[in-house]
């Protein structure tokens, strides 16, 4: 892990014009009907931070490739 981090730090910095590349998948349309779902209203209201943390937990449990 340390070797990979050192290698990344030593690598040349990307050109600023590439900053928006790979933000979204070129293969998946996030607005497609594939992601339609009924809203779950059985949970108590919470904060945005709690919602983000829960989403990260759910998605990381679902897909081991997700690393934060």
mmCIF file of N, CA and C in Angstrom:
data_model
loop_
_atom_site.group_PDB
_atom_site.id
_atom_site.type_symbol
_atom_site.label_atom_id
_atom_site.label_comp_id
_atom_site.label_asym_id
_atom_site.label_seq_id
_atom_site.Cartn_x
_atom_site.Cartn_y
_atom_site.Cartn_z
ATOM 1 N N UNK A 1 0.820 -1.164 0.000
ATOM 2 C CA UNK A 1 0.000 0.000 0.000
ATOM 3 C C UNK A 1 0.878 1.246 0.000
ATOM 4 N N UNK A 2 1.909 1.239 0.844
ATOM 5 C CA UNK A 2 2.800 2.408 0.906
ATOM 6 C C UNK A 2 3.522 2.630 -0.412
ATOM 7 N N UNK A 3 3.925 1.535 -1.062
ATOM 8 C CA UNK A 3 4.600 1.666 -2.354
ATOM 9 C C UNK A 3 3.660 2.288 -3.391
ATOM 10 N N UNK A 4 2.415 1.864 -3.391
ATOM 11 C CA UNK A 4 1.444 2.413 -4.338
ATOM 12 C C UNK A 4 1.209 3.896 -4.058
ATOM 13 N N UNK A 5 1.124 4.256 -2.790
ATOM 14 C CA UNK A 5 0.922 5.667 -2.434
ATOM 15 C C UNK A 5 2.127 6.499 -2.851
ATOM 16 N N UNK A 6 3.339 5.994 -2.588
ATOM 17 C CA UNK A 6 4.550 6.718 -2.987
ATOM 18 C C UNK A 6 4.610 6.881 -4.499
ATOM 19 N N UNK A 7 4.266 5.830 -5.217
ATOM 20 C CA UNK A 7 4.275 5.881 -6.677
ATOM 21 C C UNK A 7 3.278 6.924 -7.194
ATOM 22 N N UNK A 8 2.101 6.961 -6.588
ATOM 23 C CA UNK A 8 1.086 7.933 -7.004
ATOM 24 C C UNK A 8 1.555 9.359 -6.731
ATOM 25 N N UNK A 9 2.207 9.566 -5.598
ATOM 26 C CA UNK A 9 2.682 10.900 -5.256
ATOM 27 C C UNK A 9 3.813 11.364 -6.169
ATOM 28 N N UNK A 10 4.595 10.419 -6.667
ATOM 29 C CA UNK A 10 5.715 10.757 -7.547
ATOM 30 C C UNK A 10 5.294 10.894 -9.013
ATOM 31 N N UNK A 11 4.126 10.406 -9.349
ATOM 32 C CA UNK A 11 3.663 10.435 -10.739
ATOM 33 C C UNK A 11 3.423 11.878 -11.177
ATOM 34 N N UNK A 12 3.570 12.142 -12.483
ATOM 35 C CA UNK A 12 3.284 13.495 -12.962
ATOM 36 C C UNK A 12 1.817 13.855 -12.722
ATOM 37 N N UNK A 13 1.588 15.107 -12.407
ATOM 38 C CA UNK A 13 0.221 15.577 -12.152
ATOM 39 C C UNK A 13 -0.544 15.676 -13.469
ATOM 40 N N UNK A 14 -1.820 15.299 -13.466
ATOM 41 C CA UNK A 14 -2.614 15.391 -14.691
ATOM 42 C C UNK A 14 -2.898 16.851 -15.049
ATOM 43 N N UNK A 15 -3.155 17.095 -16.300
ATOM 44 C CA UNK A 15 -3.489 18.443 -16.771
ATOM 45 C C UNK A 15 -4.868 18.817 -16.211
ATOM 46 N N UNK A 16 -5.041 20.050 -15.746
ATOM 47 C CA UNK A 16 -6.332 20.466 -15.176
ATOM 48 C C UNK A 16 -7.532 20.243 -16.097
ATOM 49 N N UNK A 17 -7.328 20.260 -17.390
ATOM 50 C CA UNK A 17 -8.455 20.075 -18.314
ATOM 51 C C UNK A 17 -9.047 18.671 -18.237
ATOM 52 N N UNK A 18 -8.351 17.740 -17.608
ATOM 53 C CA UNK A 18 -8.854 16.364 -17.498
ATOM 54 C C UNK A 18 -9.638 16.129 -16.209
ATOM 55 N N UNK A 19 -9.813 17.165 -15.387
ATOM 56 C CA UNK A 19 -10.445 17.003 -14.067
ATOM 57 C C UNK A 19 -11.863 16.432 -14.143
ATOM 58 N N UNK A 20 -12.598 16.733 -15.188
ATOM 59 C CA UNK A 20 -13.977 16.249 -15.256
ATOM 60 C C UNK A 20 -14.107 14.882 -15.929
ATOM 61 N N UNK A 21 -13.004 14.327 -16.387
ATOM 62 C CA UNK A 21 -13.067 12.995 -17.002
ATOM 63 C C UNK A 21 -13.298 11.948 -15.921
ATOM 64 N N UNK A 22 -14.059 10.956 -16.231
ATOM 65 C CA UNK A 22 -14.300 9.796 -15.375
ATOM 66 C C UNK A 22 -15.054 10.131 -14.095
ATOM 67 N N UNK A 23 -15.748 11.277 -14.067
ATOM 68 C CA UNK A 23 -16.598 11.597 -12.929
ATOM 69 C C UNK A 23 -17.826 10.697 -12.980
ATOM 70 N N UNK A 24 -18.350 10.486 -14.172
ATOM 71 C CA UNK A 24 -19.489 9.600 -14.382
ATOM 72 C C UNK A 24 -19.067 8.481 -15.325
ATOM 73 N N UNK A 25 -19.714 7.348 -15.186
ATOM 74 C CA UNK A 25 -19.434 6.212 -16.046
ATOM 75 C C UNK A 25 -19.838 6.520 -17.483
ATOM 76 N N UNK A 26 -18.980 6.195 -18.444
ATOM 77 C CA UNK A 26 -19.370 6.391 -19.841
ATOM 78 C C UNK A 26 -20.376 5.330 -20.302
ATOM 79 N N UNK A 27 -20.570 4.280 -19.497
ATOM 80 C CA UNK A 27 -21.425 3.167 -19.889
ATOM 81 C C UNK A 27 -22.783 3.142 -19.199
ATOM 82 N N UNK A 28 -22.967 3.947 -18.159
ATOM 83 C CA UNK A 28 -24.201 3.898 -17.373
ATOM 84 C C UNK A 28 -24.863 5.269 -17.375
ATOM 85 N N UNK A 29 -26.149 5.299 -17.708
ATOM 86 C CA UNK A 29 -26.920 6.536 -17.659
ATOM 87 C C UNK A 29 -27.598 6.594 -16.292
ATOM 88 N N UNK A 30 -27.128 7.487 -15.397
ATOM 89 C CA UNK A 30 -27.709 7.520 -14.052
ATOM 90 C C UNK A 30 -29.159 7.991 -14.024
ATOM 91 N N UNK A 31 -29.646 8.532 -15.125
ATOM 92 C CA UNK A 31 -31.036 8.987 -15.191
ATOM 93 C C UNK A 31 -31.948 7.953 -15.845
ATOM 94 N N UNK A 32 -31.413 6.767 -16.148
ATOM 95 C CA UNK A 32 -32.226 5.756 -16.824
ATOM 96 C C UNK A 32 -33.242 5.134 -15.866
ATOM 97 N N UNK A 33 -34.232 4.486 -16.435
ATOM 98 C CA UNK A 33 -35.268 3.839 -15.631
ATOM 99 C C UNK A 33 -34.711 2.676 -14.818
ATOM 100 N N UNK A 34 -33.517 2.243 -15.129
ATOM 101 C CA UNK A 34 -32.863 1.165 -14.375
ATOM 102 C C UNK A 34 -32.744 1.520 -12.890
ATOM 103 N N UNK A 35 -32.701 2.816 -12.603
ATOM 104 C CA UNK A 35 -32.517 3.262 -11.229
ATOM 105 C C UNK A 35 -33.812 3.747 -10.580
ATOM 106 N N UNK A 36 -34.946 3.578 -11.257
ATOM 107 C CA UNK A 36 -36.226 3.958 -10.674
ATOM 108 C C UNK A 36 -36.525 3.056 -9.485
ATOM 109 N N UNK A 37 -36.988 3.671 -8.413
ATOM 110 C CA UNK A 37 -37.335 2.904 -7.216
ATOM 111 C C UNK A 37 -38.377 3.680 -6.422
ATOM 112 N N UNK A 38 -39.190 2.946 -5.719
ATOM 113 C CA UNK A 38 -40.171 3.583 -4.843
ATOM 114 C C UNK A 38 -39.438 4.195 -3.658
ATOM 115 N N UNK A 39 -39.869 5.376 -3.264
ATOM 116 C CA UNK A 39 -39.265 6.033 -2.102
ATOM 117 C C UNK A 39 -39.631 5.259 -0.840
ATOM 118 N N UNK A 40 -38.662 5.113 0.053
ATOM 119 C CA UNK A 40 -38.904 4.469 1.344
ATOM 120 C C UNK A 40 -39.198 5.565 2.353
ATOM 121 N N UNK A 41 -40.395 5.531 2.880
ATOM 122 C CA UNK A 41 -40.794 6.585 3.809
ATOM 123 C C UNK A 41 -40.975 6.067 5.227
ATOM 124 N N UNK A 42 -40.537 4.849 5.496
ATOM 125 C CA UNK A 42 -40.726 4.274 6.823
ATOM 126 C C UNK A 42 -39.633 4.689 7.815
ATOM 127 N N UNK A 43 -38.588 5.349 7.331
ATOM 128 C CA UNK A 43 -37.495 5.761 8.209
ATOM 129 C C UNK A 43 -37.764 7.141 8.797
ATOM 130 N N UNK A 44 -37.210 7.370 9.956
ATOM 131 C CA UNK A 44 -37.338 8.690 10.594
ATOM 132 C C UNK A 44 -36.477 9.691 9.830
ATOM 133 N N UNK A 45 -36.893 10.945 9.810
ATOM 134 C CA UNK A 45 -36.071 11.963 9.143
ATOM 135 C C UNK A 45 -34.684 12.026 9.782
ATOM 136 N N UNK A 46 -33.690 12.314 8.973
ATOM 137 C CA UNK A 46 -32.335 12.392 9.483
ATOM 138 C C UNK A 46 -31.570 13.483 8.769
ATOM 139 N N UNK A 47 -30.293 13.525 9.028
ATOM 140 C CA UNK A 47 -29.451 14.542 8.411
ATOM 141 C C UNK A 47 -28.897 14.046 7.079
ATOM 142 N N UNK A 48 -28.408 14.973 6.280
ATOM 143 C CA UNK A 48 -27.775 14.622 5.008
ATOM 144 C C UNK A 48 -26.544 13.751 5.279
ATOM 145 N N UNK A 49 -25.791 14.076 6.316
ATOM 146 C CA UNK A 49 -24.596 13.303 6.650
ATOM 147 C C UNK A 49 -24.956 11.852 6.963
ATOM 148 N N UNK A 50 -26.007 11.652 7.734
ATOM 149 C CA UNK A 50 -26.438 10.286 8.056
ATOM 150 C C UNK A 50 -26.864 9.546 6.799
ATOM 151 N N UNK A 51 -27.553 10.239 5.888
ATOM 152 C CA UNK A 51 -27.992 9.610 4.644
ATOM 153 C C UNK A 51 -26.804 9.225 3.772
ATOM 154 N N UNK A 52 -25.806 10.098 3.692
ATOM 155 C CA UNK A 52 -24.613 9.788 2.900
ATOM 156 C C UNK A 52 -23.877 8.600 3.504
ATOM 157 N N UNK A 53 -23.700 8.599 4.820
ATOM 158 C CA UNK A 53 -23.006 7.488 5.475
ATOM 159 C C UNK A 53 -23.742 6.169 5.271
ATOM 160 N N UNK A 54 -25.061 6.184 5.382
ATOM 161 C CA UNK A 54 -25.837 4.955 5.184
ATOM 162 C C UNK A 54 -25.714 4.470 3.744
ATOM 163 N N UNK A 55 -25.768 5.389 2.798
ATOM 164 C CA UNK A 55 -25.622 5.022 1.391
ATOM 165 C C UNK A 55 -24.253 4.403 1.138
ATOM 166 N N UNK A 56 -23.208 5.018 1.681
ATOM 167 C CA UNK A 56 -21.868 4.456 1.523
ATOM 168 C C UNK A 56 -21.785 3.058 2.124
ATOM 169 N N UNK A 57 -22.346 2.859 3.322
ATOM 170 C CA UNK A 57 -22.342 1.522 3.936
ATOM 171 C C UNK A 57 -23.052 0.515 3.047
ATOM 172 N N UNK A 58 -24.245 0.888 2.553
ATOM 173 C CA UNK A 58 -25.023 -0.029 1.713
ATOM 174 C C UNK A 58 -24.268 -0.395 0.435
ATOM 175 N N UNK A 59 -23.747 0.620 -0.242
ATOM 176 C CA UNK A 59 -23.086 0.372 -1.523
ATOM 177 C C UNK A 59 -21.764 -0.369 -1.344
ATOM 178 N N UNK A 60 -21.021 -0.059 -0.298
ATOM 179 C CA UNK A 60 -19.755 -0.765 -0.073
ATOM 180 C C UNK A 60 -20.004 -2.221 0.331
ATOM 181 N N UNK A 61 -21.106 -2.488 1.017
ATOM 182 C CA UNK A 61 -21.466 -3.870 1.353
ATOM 183 C C UNK A 61 -21.893 -4.620 0.097
ATOM 184 N N UNK A 62 -22.513 -3.917 -0.832
ATOM 185 C CA UNK A 62 -23.007 -4.525 -2.066
ATOM 186 C C UNK A 62 -21.900 -4.796 -3.072
ATOM 187 N N UNK A 63 -20.881 -3.933 -3.097
ATOM 188 C CA UNK A 63 -19.843 -4.025 -4.127
ATOM 189 C C UNK A 63 -18.468 -3.831 -3.493
ATOM 190 N N UNK A 64 -17.699 -4.899 -3.392
ATOM 191 C CA UNK A 64 -16.388 -4.860 -2.754
ATOM 192 C C UNK A 64 -15.362 -4.008 -3.506
ATOM 193 N N UNK A 65 -15.678 -3.640 -4.752
ATOM 194 C CA UNK A 65 -14.746 -2.804 -5.518
ATOM 195 C C UNK A 65 -14.772 -1.345 -5.082
ATOM 196 N N UNK A 66 -15.803 -0.957 -4.331
ATOM 197 C CA UNK A 66 -15.916 0.442 -3.893
ATOM 198 C C UNK A 66 -14.975 0.660 -2.713
ATOM 199 N N UNK A 67 -14.100 1.645 -2.875
ATOM 200 C CA UNK A 67 -13.133 1.976 -1.828
ATOM 201 C C UNK A 67 -13.179 3.481 -1.614
ATOM 202 N N UNK A 68 -13.250 3.880 -0.356
ATOM 203 C CA UNK A 68 -13.251 5.303 -0.027
ATOM 204 C C UNK A 68 -11.991 5.606 0.763
#
